[in-house]
Amino acid sequence: MAVYNTDADAANTAVRAFLTKLGGVYMMKSYGLSSYNTRSGRGKEIWGEIVKEFKSCCAYCGCKESDKVKLEMEHLIMVNRDECGLHLPGNTVPVCKPCNKRKKEASGVVNWRKQLGFICDDPDVRDHRIKRIEAHMAKYEYPLITVEEQEMIQAVATRLSERVREEGSEAWKQYEARAKAFQ
């Protein structure tokens, strides 16, 4: 959570909420559930199954969960305006905290395959982990989204982000205008 919240933080939260809601459409089709709530109910059970599927190990580096190593949920296709990943079982794997921090390049944050490449030097182990993750995505039916659908989702997410930022800026202007009455 940000220490100093900005309009950009609000915009990112709105985009994540939109993508989570969109994920709910796919959850209904595949699981008969309105959302993938990993804190309770069937969503929590599914997340537990995924952690067991990976033998309580980090999907990237392979370290085992312990008192010192806690596993976190990694969205393979990030749930943000750039990648427009959906919050679905097929898009989540367990990773340790150090592996859950995506590397950045000049072009932006790297995708999960590149991230795995930074973490795992051994090409055979890396290829095995990639295949395991891809099998996981297929098993949990992460939807194959066409280029056209991806562009449409990205356009909606980008516009939502812009509108939330604009509203935040406008709200501040309104506050400043009204605050003058109290000075």
Coordinates of C-alpha atoms in Angstrom, one line a residue:
M1 CA 0.0 0.0 0.0
A2 CA 1.3 3.4 -0.9
V3 CA 2.4 5.7 1.9
Y4 CA 1.4 8.8 -0.1
N5 CA -1.7 8.1 -2.2
T6 CA -1.9 9.8 -5.6
D7 CA -4.4 10.0 -8.4
A8 CA -2.2 7.4 -10.2
D9 CA -2.7 5.0 -7.3
A10 CA -6.5 5.5 -7.5
A11 CA -6.3 4.9 -11.3
N12 CA -4.3 1.7 -10.9
T13 CA -6.8 0.5 -8.3
A14 CA -9.7 1.2 -10.6
V15 CA -8.0 -0.7 -13.4
R16 CA -7.3 -3.7 -11.2
A17 CA -11.0 -3.6 -10.0
F18 CA -12.2 -3.6 -13.7
L19 CA -9.9 -6.5 -14.6
T20 CA -10.9 -8.4 -11.5
K21 CA -14.6 -7.9 -12.5
L22 CA -13.8 -9.1 -16.0
G23 CA -12.1 -12.1 -14.5
G24 CA -15.4 -12.8 -12.7
V25 CA -17.1 -13.3 -16.1
Y26 CA -14.6 -16.0 -16.9
M27 CA -14.9 -17.5 -13.4
M28 CA -18.7 -17.8 -13.9
K29 CA -18.2 -19.6 -17.2
S30 CA -15.5 -22.0 -15.9
Y31 CA -16.4 -22.5 -12.2
G32 CA -19.9 -21.1 -11.7
L33 CA -18.4 -18.6 -9.3
S34 CA -18.8 -14.8 -9.5
S35 CA -15.2 -14.2 -8.5
Y36 CA -11.8 -15.7 -7.5
N37 CA -11.8 -14.6 -3.9
T38 CA -8.7 -16.3 -2.5
R39 CA -9.5 -15.2 1.1
S40 CA -12.6 -17.4 1.6
G41 CA -14.8 -20.2 0.2
R42 CA -14.1 -22.0 -3.1
G43 CA -11.6 -19.4 -4.3
K44 CA -9.5 -20.1 -1.2
E45 CA -9.7 -23.8 -1.8
I46 CA -8.6 -23.4 -5.4
W47 CA -5.6 -21.3 -4.3
G48 CA -4.7 -24.0 -1.8
E49 CA -4.9 -26.6 -4.6
I50 CA -2.6 -24.5 -6.7
V51 CA 0.0 -24.2 -3.9
K52 CA -0.2 -28.0 -3.5
E53 CA 0.2 -28.5 -7.2
F54 CA 3.5 -26.6 -7.0
K55 CA 4.4 -28.7 -3.8
S56 CA 4.4 -25.5 -1.7
C57 CA 7.4 -24.3 -3.7
C58 CA 8.1 -21.1 -5.5
A59 CA 7.2 -21.5 -9.2
Y60 CA 10.2 -19.5 -10.2
C61 CA 13.2 -20.4 -8.0
G62 CA 11.8 -23.6 -6.5
C63 CA 12.5 -22.7 -2.8
K64 CA 10.2 -24.5 -0.4
E65 CA 7.7 -22.6 1.9
S66 CA 8.9 -22.6 5.5
D67 CA 8.8 -20.4 8.6
K68 CA 11.4 -18.1 6.9
V69 CA 10.0 -18.4 3.4
K70 CA 6.4 -17.3 2.8
L71 CA 4.8 -17.9 -0.6
E72 CA 2.8 -15.1 -2.2
M73 CA 0.4 -15.0 -5.2
E74 CA 2.0 -14.0 -8.5
H75 CA -0.1 -13.0 -11.4
L76 CA 1.7 -14.4 -14.4
I77 CA 0.1 -11.8 -16.7
M78 CA 0.1 -8.8 -14.5
V79 CA -3.3 -7.3 -13.5
N80 CA -2.5 -3.8 -14.7
R81 CA -3.3 -1.5 -17.6
D82 CA -0.2 -2.6 -19.6
E83 CA -0.6 -6.4 -19.5
C84 CA -4.4 -6.5 -18.7
G85 CA -4.1 -9.9 -16.9
L86 CA -7.2 -11.3 -15.3
H87 CA -7.5 -12.4 -11.6
L88 CA -8.1 -16.1 -12.4
P89 CA -6.7 -19.4 -11.1
G90 CA -4.8 -20.0 -14.3
N91 CA -3.0 -16.7 -13.9
T92 CA -1.8 -17.3 -10.4
V93 CA 1.1 -19.3 -9.1
P94 CA 2.9 -19.3 -5.7
V95 CA 6.3 -17.5 -5.5
C96 CA 8.6 -16.4 -2.8
K97 CA 8.8 -12.7 -1.9
P98 CA 12.1 -12.0 -3.7
C99 CA 10.8 -13.6 -6.9
N100 CA 7.5 -11.6 -6.7
K101 CA 9.3 -8.4 -7.6
R102 CA 9.4 -8.0 -11.4
K103 CA 12.6 -6.9 -13.0
K104 CA 12.4 -3.7 -15.2
E105 CA 14.0 -2.9 -18.5
A106 CA 13.9 0.2 -20.5
S107 CA 10.7 -0.9 -22.2
G108 CA 9.0 -1.5 -18.8
V109 CA 8.4 -4.4 -16.5
V110 CA 9.3 -7.8 -17.9
N111 CA 6.8 -10.6 -18.5
W112 CA 6.8 -13.8 -16.4
R113 CA 9.0 -15.8 -18.8
K114 CA 11.7 -13.1 -18.8
Q115 CA 11.4 -12.9 -15.0
L116 CA 11.9 -16.6 -14.7
G117 CA 15.0 -16.3 -17.0
F118 CA 16.5 -13.7 -14.7
I119 CA 15.9 -16.0 -11.7
C120 CA 16.8 -19.4 -13.2
D121 CA 20.2 -19.7 -14.9
D122 CA 20.0 -23.4 -15.8
P123 CA 18.3 -23.7 -19.2
D124 CA 16.9 -27.2 -18.6
V125 CA 15.4 -26.3 -15.2
R126 CA 14.1 -23.0 -16.7
D127 CA 12.4 -24.9 -19.6
H128 CA 10.9 -27.4 -17.1
R129 CA 9.5 -24.6 -15.0
I130 CA 8.1 -22.8 -18.1
K131 CA 6.4 -26.0 -19.2
R132 CA 5.0 -26.5 -15.7
I133 CA 3.6 -23.0 -15.5
E134 CA 2.1 -23.3 -19.1
A135 CA 0.5 -26.6 -18.1
H136 CA -0.9 -24.9 -15.0
M137 CA -2.4 -22.1 -17.1
A138 CA -4.0 -24.8 -19.4
K139 CA -5.3 -26.9 -16.6
Y140 CA -7.0 -23.9 -15.0
E141 CA -8.2 -22.7 -18.4
Y142 CA -6.7 -19.3 -18.5
P143 CA -8.6 -17.8 -21.5
L144 CA -6.9 -17.4 -24.8
I145 CA -7.7 -13.8 -25.5
T146 CA -7.4 -12.6 -29.1
V147 CA -5.3 -9.7 -30.1
E148 CA -8.5 -7.7 -30.8
E149 CA -10.0 -8.6 -27.4
Q150 CA -6.7 -7.6 -25.7
E151 CA -6.6 -4.3 -27.5
M152 CA -10.2 -3.6 -26.6
I153 CA -9.6 -4.5 -22.9
Q154 CA -6.5 -2.3 -22.9
A155 CA -8.4 0.6 -24.5
V156 CA -11.1 0.4 -21.8
A157 CA -8.5 0.1 -19.0
T158 CA -6.5 3.0 -20.4
R159 CA -9.6 5.2 -20.6
L160 CA -10.6 4.2 -17.1
S161 CA -7.2 5.1 -15.8
E162 CA -7.3 8.5 -17.6
R163 CA -10.8 9.3 -16.3
V164 CA -9.9 8.5 -12.7
R165 CA -6.8 10.6 -12.9
E166 CA -8.8 13.5 -14.4
E167 CA -11.5 13.1 -11.7
G168 CA -8.8 13.2 -8.9
S169 CA -7.3 16.4 -10.4
E170 CA -10.8 18.0 -10.8
A171 CA -11.7 17.1 -7.2
W172 CA -8.6 18.9 -6.0
K173 CA -9.4 22.0 -8.0
Q174 CA -12.9 22.0 -6.6
Y175 CA -11.5 21.6 -3.0
E176 CA -9.1 24.5 -3.6
A177 CA -11.9 26.7 -5.0
R178 CA -14.2 26.0 -2.0
A179 CA -11.5 26.1 0.6
K180 CA -11.0 29.8 -0.2
A181 CA -14.3 30.5 1.6
F182 CA -12.8 29.4 4.9
Q183 CA -9.6 31.5 4.7

